[in-house]
mmCIF file of C-alpha atoms in Angstrom:
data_model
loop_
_atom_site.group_PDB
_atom_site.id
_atom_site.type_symbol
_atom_site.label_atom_id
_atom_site.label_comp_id
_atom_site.label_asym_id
_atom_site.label_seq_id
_atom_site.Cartn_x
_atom_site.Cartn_y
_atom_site.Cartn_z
ATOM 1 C CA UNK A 1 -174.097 -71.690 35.250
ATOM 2 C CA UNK A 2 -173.801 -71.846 31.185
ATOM 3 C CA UNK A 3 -171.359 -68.302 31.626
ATOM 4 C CA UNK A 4 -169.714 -69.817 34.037
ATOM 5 C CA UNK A 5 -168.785 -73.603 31.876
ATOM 6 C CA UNK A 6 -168.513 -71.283 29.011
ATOM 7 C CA UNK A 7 -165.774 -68.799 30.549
ATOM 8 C CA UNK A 8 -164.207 -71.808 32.259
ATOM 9 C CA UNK A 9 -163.733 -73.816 28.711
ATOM 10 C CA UNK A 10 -162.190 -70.545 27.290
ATOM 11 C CA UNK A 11 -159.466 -69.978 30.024
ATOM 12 C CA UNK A 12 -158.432 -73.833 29.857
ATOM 13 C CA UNK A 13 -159.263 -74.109 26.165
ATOM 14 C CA UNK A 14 -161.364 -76.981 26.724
ATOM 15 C CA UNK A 15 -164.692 -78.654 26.181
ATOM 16 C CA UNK A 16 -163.967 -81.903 26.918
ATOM 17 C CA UNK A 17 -161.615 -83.656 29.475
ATOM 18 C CA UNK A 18 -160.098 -85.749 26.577
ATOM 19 C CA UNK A 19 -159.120 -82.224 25.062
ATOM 20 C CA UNK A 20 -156.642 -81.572 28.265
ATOM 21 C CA UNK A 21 -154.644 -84.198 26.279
ATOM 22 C CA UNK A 22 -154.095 -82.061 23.484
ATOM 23 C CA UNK A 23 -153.765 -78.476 25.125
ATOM 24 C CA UNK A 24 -151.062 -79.261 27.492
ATOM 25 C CA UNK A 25 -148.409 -80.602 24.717
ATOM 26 C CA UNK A 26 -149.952 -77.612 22.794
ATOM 27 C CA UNK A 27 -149.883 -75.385 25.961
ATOM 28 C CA UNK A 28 -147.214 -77.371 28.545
ATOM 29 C CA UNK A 29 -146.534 -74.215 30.466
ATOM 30 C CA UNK A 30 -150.875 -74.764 31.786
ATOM 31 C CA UNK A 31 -149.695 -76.984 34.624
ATOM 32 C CA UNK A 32 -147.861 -75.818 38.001
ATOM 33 C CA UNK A 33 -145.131 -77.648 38.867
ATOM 34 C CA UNK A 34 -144.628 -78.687 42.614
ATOM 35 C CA UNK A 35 -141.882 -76.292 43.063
ATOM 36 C CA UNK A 36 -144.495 -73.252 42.044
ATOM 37 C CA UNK A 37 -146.786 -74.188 44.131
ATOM 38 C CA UNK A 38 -144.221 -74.508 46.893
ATOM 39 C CA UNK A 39 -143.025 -71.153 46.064
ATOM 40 C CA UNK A 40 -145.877 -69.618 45.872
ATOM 41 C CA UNK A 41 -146.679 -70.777 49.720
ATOM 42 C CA UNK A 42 -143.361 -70.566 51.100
ATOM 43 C CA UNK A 43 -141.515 -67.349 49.184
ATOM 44 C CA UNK A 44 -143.253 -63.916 49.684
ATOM 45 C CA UNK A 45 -141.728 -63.005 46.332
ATOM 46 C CA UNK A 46 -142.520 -65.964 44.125
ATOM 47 C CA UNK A 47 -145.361 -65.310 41.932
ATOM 48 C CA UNK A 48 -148.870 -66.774 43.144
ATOM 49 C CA UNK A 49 -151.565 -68.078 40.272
ATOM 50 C CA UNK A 50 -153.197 -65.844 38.511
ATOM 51 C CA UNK A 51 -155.893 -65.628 35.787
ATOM 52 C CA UNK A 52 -153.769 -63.673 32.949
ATOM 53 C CA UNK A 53 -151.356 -66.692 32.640
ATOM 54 C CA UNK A 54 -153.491 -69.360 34.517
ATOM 55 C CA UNK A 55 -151.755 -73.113 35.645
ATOM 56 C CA UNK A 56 -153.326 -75.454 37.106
ATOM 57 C CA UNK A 57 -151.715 -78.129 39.857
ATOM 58 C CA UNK A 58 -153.031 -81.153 38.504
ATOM 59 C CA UNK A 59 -151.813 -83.171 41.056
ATOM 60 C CA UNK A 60 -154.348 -81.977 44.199
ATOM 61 C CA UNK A 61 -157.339 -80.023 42.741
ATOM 62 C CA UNK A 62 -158.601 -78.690 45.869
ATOM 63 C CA UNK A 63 -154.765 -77.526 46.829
ATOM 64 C CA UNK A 64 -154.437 -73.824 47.886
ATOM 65 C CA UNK A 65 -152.994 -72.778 44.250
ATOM 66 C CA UNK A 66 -156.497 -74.050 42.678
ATOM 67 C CA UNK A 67 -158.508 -72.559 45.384
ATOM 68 C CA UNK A 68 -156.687 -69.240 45.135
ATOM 69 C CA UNK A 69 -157.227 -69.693 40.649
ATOM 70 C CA UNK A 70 -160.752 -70.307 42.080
ATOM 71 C CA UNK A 71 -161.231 -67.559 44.015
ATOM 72 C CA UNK A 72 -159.619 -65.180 40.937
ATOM 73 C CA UNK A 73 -162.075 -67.030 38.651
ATOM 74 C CA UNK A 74 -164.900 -66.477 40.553
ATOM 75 C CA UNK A 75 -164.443 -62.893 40.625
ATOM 76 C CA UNK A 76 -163.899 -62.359 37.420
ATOM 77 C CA UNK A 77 -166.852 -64.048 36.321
ATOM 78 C CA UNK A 78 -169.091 -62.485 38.990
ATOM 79 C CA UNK A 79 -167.570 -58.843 37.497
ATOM 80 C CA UNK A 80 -168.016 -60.106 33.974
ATOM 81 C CA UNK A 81 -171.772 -61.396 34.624
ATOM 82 C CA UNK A 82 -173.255 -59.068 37.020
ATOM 83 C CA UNK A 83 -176.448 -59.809 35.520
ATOM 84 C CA UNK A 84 -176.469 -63.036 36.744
ATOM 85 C CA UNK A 85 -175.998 -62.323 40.011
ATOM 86 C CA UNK A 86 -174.195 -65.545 40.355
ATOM 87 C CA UNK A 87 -172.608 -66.660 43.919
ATOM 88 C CA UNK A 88 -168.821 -66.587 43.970
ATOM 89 C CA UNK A 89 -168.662 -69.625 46.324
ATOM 90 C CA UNK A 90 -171.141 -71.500 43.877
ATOM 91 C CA UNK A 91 -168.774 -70.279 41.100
ATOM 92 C CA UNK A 92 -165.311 -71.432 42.776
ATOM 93 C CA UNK A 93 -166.492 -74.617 43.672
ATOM 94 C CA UNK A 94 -167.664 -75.406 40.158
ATOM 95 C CA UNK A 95 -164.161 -74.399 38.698
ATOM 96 C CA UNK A 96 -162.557 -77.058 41.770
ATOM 97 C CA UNK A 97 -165.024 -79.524 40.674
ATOM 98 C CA UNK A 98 -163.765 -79.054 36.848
ATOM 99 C CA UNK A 99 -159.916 -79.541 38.169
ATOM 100 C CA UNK A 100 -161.188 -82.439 39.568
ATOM 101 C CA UNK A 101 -162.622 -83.820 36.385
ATOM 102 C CA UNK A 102 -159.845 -83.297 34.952
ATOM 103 C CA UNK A 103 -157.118 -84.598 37.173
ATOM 104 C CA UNK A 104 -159.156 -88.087 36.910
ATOM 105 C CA UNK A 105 -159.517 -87.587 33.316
ATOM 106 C CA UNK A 106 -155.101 -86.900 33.546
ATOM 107 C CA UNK A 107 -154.903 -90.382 36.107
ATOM 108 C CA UNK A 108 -156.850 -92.157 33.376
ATOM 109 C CA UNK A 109 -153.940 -91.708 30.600
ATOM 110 C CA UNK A 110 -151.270 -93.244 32.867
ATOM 111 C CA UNK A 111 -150.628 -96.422 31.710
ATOM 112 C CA UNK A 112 -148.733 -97.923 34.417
ATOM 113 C CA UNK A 113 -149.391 -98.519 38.095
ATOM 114 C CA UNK A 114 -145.952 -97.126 38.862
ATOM 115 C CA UNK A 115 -146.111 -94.017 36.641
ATOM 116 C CA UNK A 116 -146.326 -90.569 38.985
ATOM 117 C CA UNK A 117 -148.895 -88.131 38.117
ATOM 118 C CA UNK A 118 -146.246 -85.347 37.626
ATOM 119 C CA UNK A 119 -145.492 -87.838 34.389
ATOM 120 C CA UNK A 120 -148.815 -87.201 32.853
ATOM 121 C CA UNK A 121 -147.760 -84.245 30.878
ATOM 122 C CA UNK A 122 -144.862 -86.450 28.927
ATOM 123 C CA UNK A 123 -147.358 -89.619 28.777
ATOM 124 C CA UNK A 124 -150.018 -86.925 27.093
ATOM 125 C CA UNK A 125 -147.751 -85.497 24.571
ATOM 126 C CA UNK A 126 -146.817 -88.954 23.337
ATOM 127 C CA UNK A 127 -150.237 -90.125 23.095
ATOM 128 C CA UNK A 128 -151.287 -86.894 21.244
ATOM 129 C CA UNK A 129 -147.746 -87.789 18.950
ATOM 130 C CA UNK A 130 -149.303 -90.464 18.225
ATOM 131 C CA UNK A 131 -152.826 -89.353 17.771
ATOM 132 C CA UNK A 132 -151.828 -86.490 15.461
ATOM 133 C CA UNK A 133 -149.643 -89.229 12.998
ATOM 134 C CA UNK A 134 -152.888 -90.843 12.764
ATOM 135 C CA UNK A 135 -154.266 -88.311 11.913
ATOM 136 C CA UNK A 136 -151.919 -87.371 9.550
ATOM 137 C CA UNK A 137 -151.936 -90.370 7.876
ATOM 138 C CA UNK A 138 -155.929 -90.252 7.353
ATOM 139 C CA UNK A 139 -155.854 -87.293 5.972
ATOM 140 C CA UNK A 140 -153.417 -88.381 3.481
ATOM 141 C CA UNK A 141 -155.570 -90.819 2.819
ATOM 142 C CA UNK A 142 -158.545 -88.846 2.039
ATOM 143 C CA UNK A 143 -156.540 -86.347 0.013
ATOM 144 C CA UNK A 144 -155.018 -89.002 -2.564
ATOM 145 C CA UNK A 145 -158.818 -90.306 -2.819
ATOM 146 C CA UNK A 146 -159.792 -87.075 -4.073
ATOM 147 C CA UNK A 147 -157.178 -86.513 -6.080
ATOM 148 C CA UNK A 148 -157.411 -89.914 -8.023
ATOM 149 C CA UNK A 149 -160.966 -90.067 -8.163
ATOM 150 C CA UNK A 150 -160.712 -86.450 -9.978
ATOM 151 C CA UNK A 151 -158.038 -87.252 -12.744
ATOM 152 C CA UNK A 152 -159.883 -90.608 -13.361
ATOM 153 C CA UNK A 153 -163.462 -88.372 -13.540
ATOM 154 C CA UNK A 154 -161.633 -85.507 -15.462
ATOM 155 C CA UNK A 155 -160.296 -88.684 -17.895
ATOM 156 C CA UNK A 156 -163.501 -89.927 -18.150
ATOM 157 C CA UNK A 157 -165.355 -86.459 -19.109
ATOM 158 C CA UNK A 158 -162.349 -85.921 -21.671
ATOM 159 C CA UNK A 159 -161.179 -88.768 -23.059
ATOM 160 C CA UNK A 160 -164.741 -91.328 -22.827
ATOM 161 C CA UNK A 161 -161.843 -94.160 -22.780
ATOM 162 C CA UNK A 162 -163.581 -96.978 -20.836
ATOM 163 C CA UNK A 163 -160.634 -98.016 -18.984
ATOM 164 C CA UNK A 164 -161.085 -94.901 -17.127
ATOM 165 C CA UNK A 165 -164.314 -95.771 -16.140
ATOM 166 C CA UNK A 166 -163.335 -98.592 -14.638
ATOM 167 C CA UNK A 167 -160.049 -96.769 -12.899
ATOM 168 C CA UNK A 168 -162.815 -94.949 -11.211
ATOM 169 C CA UNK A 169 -165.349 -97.199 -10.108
ATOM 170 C CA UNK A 170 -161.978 -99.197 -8.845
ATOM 171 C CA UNK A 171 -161.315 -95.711 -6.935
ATOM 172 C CA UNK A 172 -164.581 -95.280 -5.410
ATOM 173 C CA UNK A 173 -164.641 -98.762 -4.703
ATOM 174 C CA UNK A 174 -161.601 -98.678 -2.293
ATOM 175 C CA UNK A 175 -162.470 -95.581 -0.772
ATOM 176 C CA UNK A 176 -160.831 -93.504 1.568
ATOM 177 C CA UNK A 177 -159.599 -96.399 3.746
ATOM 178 C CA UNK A 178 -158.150 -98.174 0.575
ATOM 179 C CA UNK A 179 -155.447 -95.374 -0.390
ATOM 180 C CA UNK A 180 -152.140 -95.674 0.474
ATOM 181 C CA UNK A 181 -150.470 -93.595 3.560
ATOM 182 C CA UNK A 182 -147.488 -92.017 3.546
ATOM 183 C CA UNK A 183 -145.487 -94.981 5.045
ATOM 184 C CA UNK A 184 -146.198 -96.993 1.421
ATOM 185 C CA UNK A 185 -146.184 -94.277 -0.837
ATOM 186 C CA UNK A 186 -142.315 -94.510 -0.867
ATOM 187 C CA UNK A 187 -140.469 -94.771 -4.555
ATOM 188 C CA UNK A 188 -140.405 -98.689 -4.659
ATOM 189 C CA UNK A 189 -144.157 -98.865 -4.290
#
Protein backbone atom coordinates (compact mmCIF):
# COMPACT_ATOMS: atom_id res chain seq x y z
CA UNK A 1 0.00 0.00 0.00
CA UNK A 2 3.31 2.38 0.16
CA UNK A 3 2.52 3.07 -4.04
CA UNK A 4 -0.64 3.60 -3.29
CA UNK A 5 -0.03 6.58 -0.04
CA UNK A 6 2.78 7.59 -2.21
CA UNK A 7 0.69 8.27 -5.56
CA UNK A 8 -2.15 9.53 -3.37
CA UNK A 9 0.24 12.34 -1.57
CA UNK A 10 1.42 13.35 -5.13
CA UNK A 11 -2.09 13.95 -6.72
CA UNK A 12 -3.25 16.01 -3.50
CA UNK A 13 0.25 17.33 -2.83
CA UNK A 14 0.16 16.20 0.59
CA UNK A 15 1.85 14.30 3.36
CA UNK A 16 0.19 15.46 6.11
CA UNK A 17 -3.48 16.55 6.82
CA UNK A 18 -2.15 19.88 8.31
CA UNK A 19 -0.58 20.41 4.71
CA UNK A 20 -4.36 20.55 3.12
CA UNK A 21 -4.15 23.96 4.90
CA UNK A 22 -1.57 25.22 2.79
CA UNK A 23 -2.38 23.58 -0.72
CA UNK A 24 -5.85 24.76 -1.03
CA UNK A 25 -5.01 28.72 -0.66
CA UNK A 26 -2.01 27.59 -2.83
CA UNK A 27 -4.29 25.35 -5.02
CA UNK A 28 -8.18 26.75 -4.21
CA UNK A 29 -9.48 25.37 -7.45
CA UNK A 30 -8.67 21.36 -5.41
CA UNK A 31 -12.12 21.50 -3.85
CA UNK A 32 -15.63 20.88 -5.70
CA UNK A 33 -18.05 23.17 -5.00
CA UNK A 34 -21.71 21.94 -4.33
CA UNK A 35 -22.89 23.21 -7.56
CA UNK A 36 -20.15 20.74 -9.42
CA UNK A 37 -21.05 18.10 -7.79
CA UNK A 38 -24.69 18.83 -8.49
CA UNK A 39 -23.84 19.22 -12.03
CA UNK A 40 -22.01 16.58 -12.42
CA UNK A 41 -25.16 14.29 -11.17
CA UNK A 42 -27.87 16.18 -12.60
CA UNK A 43 -26.43 17.70 -16.21
CA UNK A 44 -25.31 15.04 -18.80
CA UNK A 45 -22.98 17.73 -20.10
CA UNK A 46 -21.33 19.10 -16.99
CA UNK A 47 -17.98 17.76 -16.51
CA UNK A 48 -17.66 14.74 -13.92
CA UNK A 49 -14.20 14.45 -11.64
CA UNK A 50 -11.45 13.39 -13.09
CA UNK A 51 -7.80 12.56 -12.24
CA UNK A 52 -5.97 15.16 -14.74
CA UNK A 53 -7.48 18.15 -12.79
CA UNK A 54 -8.63 16.25 -9.59
CA UNK A 55 -11.21 18.17 -6.75
CA UNK A 56 -12.21 16.84 -4.04
CA UNK A 57 -15.88 17.51 -2.21
CA UNK A 58 -14.74 18.04 1.12
CA UNK A 59 -17.92 18.30 2.49
CA UNK A 60 -19.16 14.28 2.20
CA UNK A 61 -16.09 12.06 1.50
CA UNK A 62 -17.89 9.03 0.62
CA UNK A 63 -20.28 11.27 -1.87
CA UNK A 64 -20.56 9.90 -5.47
CA UNK A 65 -17.91 12.63 -6.86
CA UNK A 66 -15.18 11.00 -4.37
CA UNK A 67 -16.23 7.55 -5.11
CA UNK A 68 -16.18 8.16 -8.85
CA UNK A 69 -12.18 10.18 -8.11
CA UNK A 70 -11.87 6.79 -6.30
CA UNK A 71 -12.72 4.59 -8.75
CA UNK A 72 -10.35 6.78 -11.46
CA UNK A 73 -7.62 6.53 -8.78
CA UNK A 74 -7.80 3.11 -8.33
CA UNK A 75 -7.32 2.39 -11.84
CA UNK A 76 -4.72 4.32 -12.44
CA UNK A 77 -2.74 3.01 -9.77
CA UNK A 78 -3.64 -0.63 -10.50
CA UNK A 79 -2.32 0.29 -14.40
CA UNK A 80 0.64 2.13 -12.96
CA UNK A 81 1.60 -0.84 -10.42
CA UNK A 82 0.74 -3.96 -12.12
CA UNK A 83 3.37 -5.53 -10.23
CA UNK A 84 1.66 -5.23 -7.25
CA UNK A 85 -1.21 -6.75 -8.18
CA UNK A 86 -3.03 -4.53 -5.84
CA UNK A 87 -7.07 -4.77 -5.48
CA UNK A 88 -8.89 -1.77 -6.91
CA UNK A 89 -11.61 -1.96 -4.21
CA UNK A 90 -8.74 -2.14 -1.49
CA UNK A 91 -7.23 0.84 -3.41
CA UNK A 92 -10.54 3.10 -3.63
CA UNK A 93 -11.42 2.62 -0.26
CA UNK A 94 -8.02 3.73 1.00
CA UNK A 95 -8.22 7.00 -1.16
CA UNK A 96 -12.17 7.49 0.65
CA UNK A 97 -10.58 6.80 3.87
CA UNK A 98 -7.80 9.65 3.09
CA UNK A 99 -10.86 12.21 2.12
CA UNK A 100 -12.06 11.31 5.24
CA UNK A 101 -8.95 12.21 7.13
CA UNK A 102 -8.92 15.03 5.69
CA UNK A 103 -12.39 16.46 5.85
CA UNK A 104 -11.93 15.99 9.85
CA UNK A 105 -8.58 17.41 9.61
CA UNK A 106 -10.72 20.63 7.37
CA UNK A 107 -13.74 20.50 10.47
CA UNK A 108 -10.85 20.87 12.91
CA UNK A 109 -9.76 24.51 11.52
CA UNK A 110 -13.28 25.94 11.92
CA UNK A 111 -13.27 27.99 14.69
CA UNK A 112 -16.79 28.55 15.32
CA UNK A 113 -19.75 26.30 16.01
CA UNK A 114 -21.75 28.26 13.45
CA UNK A 115 -19.12 28.36 10.67
CA UNK A 116 -20.30 25.96 7.47
CA UNK A 117 -17.83 23.62 6.15
CA UNK A 118 -18.08 25.18 2.61
CA UNK A 119 -16.19 28.20 4.76
CA UNK A 120 -13.17 26.13 5.40
CA UNK A 121 -11.36 27.13 2.33
CA UNK A 122 -11.52 31.12 3.39
CA UNK A 123 -10.88 30.12 7.25
CA UNK A 124 -7.61 28.06 5.75
CA UNK A 125 -6.23 30.77 3.67
CA UNK A 126 -6.34 33.17 6.59
CA UNK A 127 -4.76 30.90 8.93
CA UNK A 128 -2.00 30.06 6.35
CA UNK A 129 -1.90 34.35 5.97
CA UNK A 130 -1.10 34.26 9.05
CA UNK A 131 1.18 31.34 9.30
CA UNK A 132 3.29 32.49 6.34
CA UNK A 133 3.79 36.33 8.17
CA UNK A 134 5.18 34.32 10.85
CA UNK A 135 7.10 32.90 9.01
CA UNK A 136 8.20 35.73 7.36
CA UNK A 137 9.02 37.47 10.21
CA UNK A 138 11.38 34.49 11.56
CA UNK A 139 13.14 34.40 8.81
CA UNK A 140 13.89 37.96 9.02
CA UNK A 141 14.97 37.29 12.09
CA UNK A 142 17.46 34.72 11.35
CA UNK A 143 18.77 36.64 8.35
CA UNK A 144 19.69 39.98 10.35
CA UNK A 145 21.44 37.45 12.95
CA UNK A 146 23.65 36.36 10.32
CA UNK A 147 24.25 39.33 8.91
CA UNK A 148 25.30 41.15 12.22
CA UNK A 149 27.08 38.41 13.65
CA UNK A 150 29.27 38.49 10.24
CA UNK A 151 30.20 42.30 10.11
CA UNK A 152 30.90 42.13 13.92
CA UNK A 153 33.21 38.68 13.13
CA UNK A 154 34.59 40.30 9.85
CA UNK A 155 35.38 43.57 12.40
CA UNK A 156 36.85 41.49 14.73
CA UNK A 157 39.27 39.48 12.19
CA UNK A 158 40.16 43.06 10.68
CA UNK A 159 40.19 45.55 12.95
CA UNK A 160 41.14 43.33 16.62
CA UNK A 161 39.14 46.47 18.21
CA UNK A 162 37.71 44.90 21.41
CA UNK A 163 34.51 46.61 21.26
CA UNK A 164 33.79 44.37 18.46
CA UNK A 165 34.29 41.53 20.41
CA UNK A 166 31.95 42.37 22.64
CA UNK A 167 29.29 43.57 19.71
CA UNK A 168 29.53 39.94 18.96
CA UNK A 169 29.32 38.00 21.94
CA UNK A 170 26.22 40.64 22.55
CA UNK A 171 25.01 39.16 19.00
CA UNK A 172 25.34 35.62 19.74
CA UNK A 173 24.03 36.23 22.98
CA UNK A 174 20.55 37.41 21.74
CA UNK A 175 20.31 35.01 19.12
CA UNK A 176 17.96 34.50 16.53
CA UNK A 177 14.91 35.22 18.72
CA UNK A 178 16.56 38.55 19.94
CA UNK A 179 16.70 40.39 16.38
CA UNK A 180 14.33 42.69 15.44
CA UNK A 181 11.34 41.83 12.81
CA UNK A 182 10.27 43.77 10.27
CA UNK A 183 7.42 45.47 12.26
CA UNK A 184 10.43 47.37 14.50
CA UNK A 185 12.93 47.75 12.03
CA UNK A 186 11.07 50.94 10.85
CA UNK A 187 13.30 54.41 10.54
CA UNK A 188 12.54 55.67 14.17
CA UNK A 189 13.96 52.51 15.68
Amino acid sequence: MHVVWKEMRSLLGTKKDRELLNIVSDRPELLATPQDVFNSCFNDDAPGPNLQHPQIYIKAPENIWNVSLARQFADMVAQKYPEKDLSTDMVAQHFLNRLDTLQKACAKTCPRANEQLEDVPVCMAAEFQAMSHCKQVRIRQKQLYLARSGHCQDQVEYDNDPAWNKMLLMVKSLGVDGQSSDESDGGEY
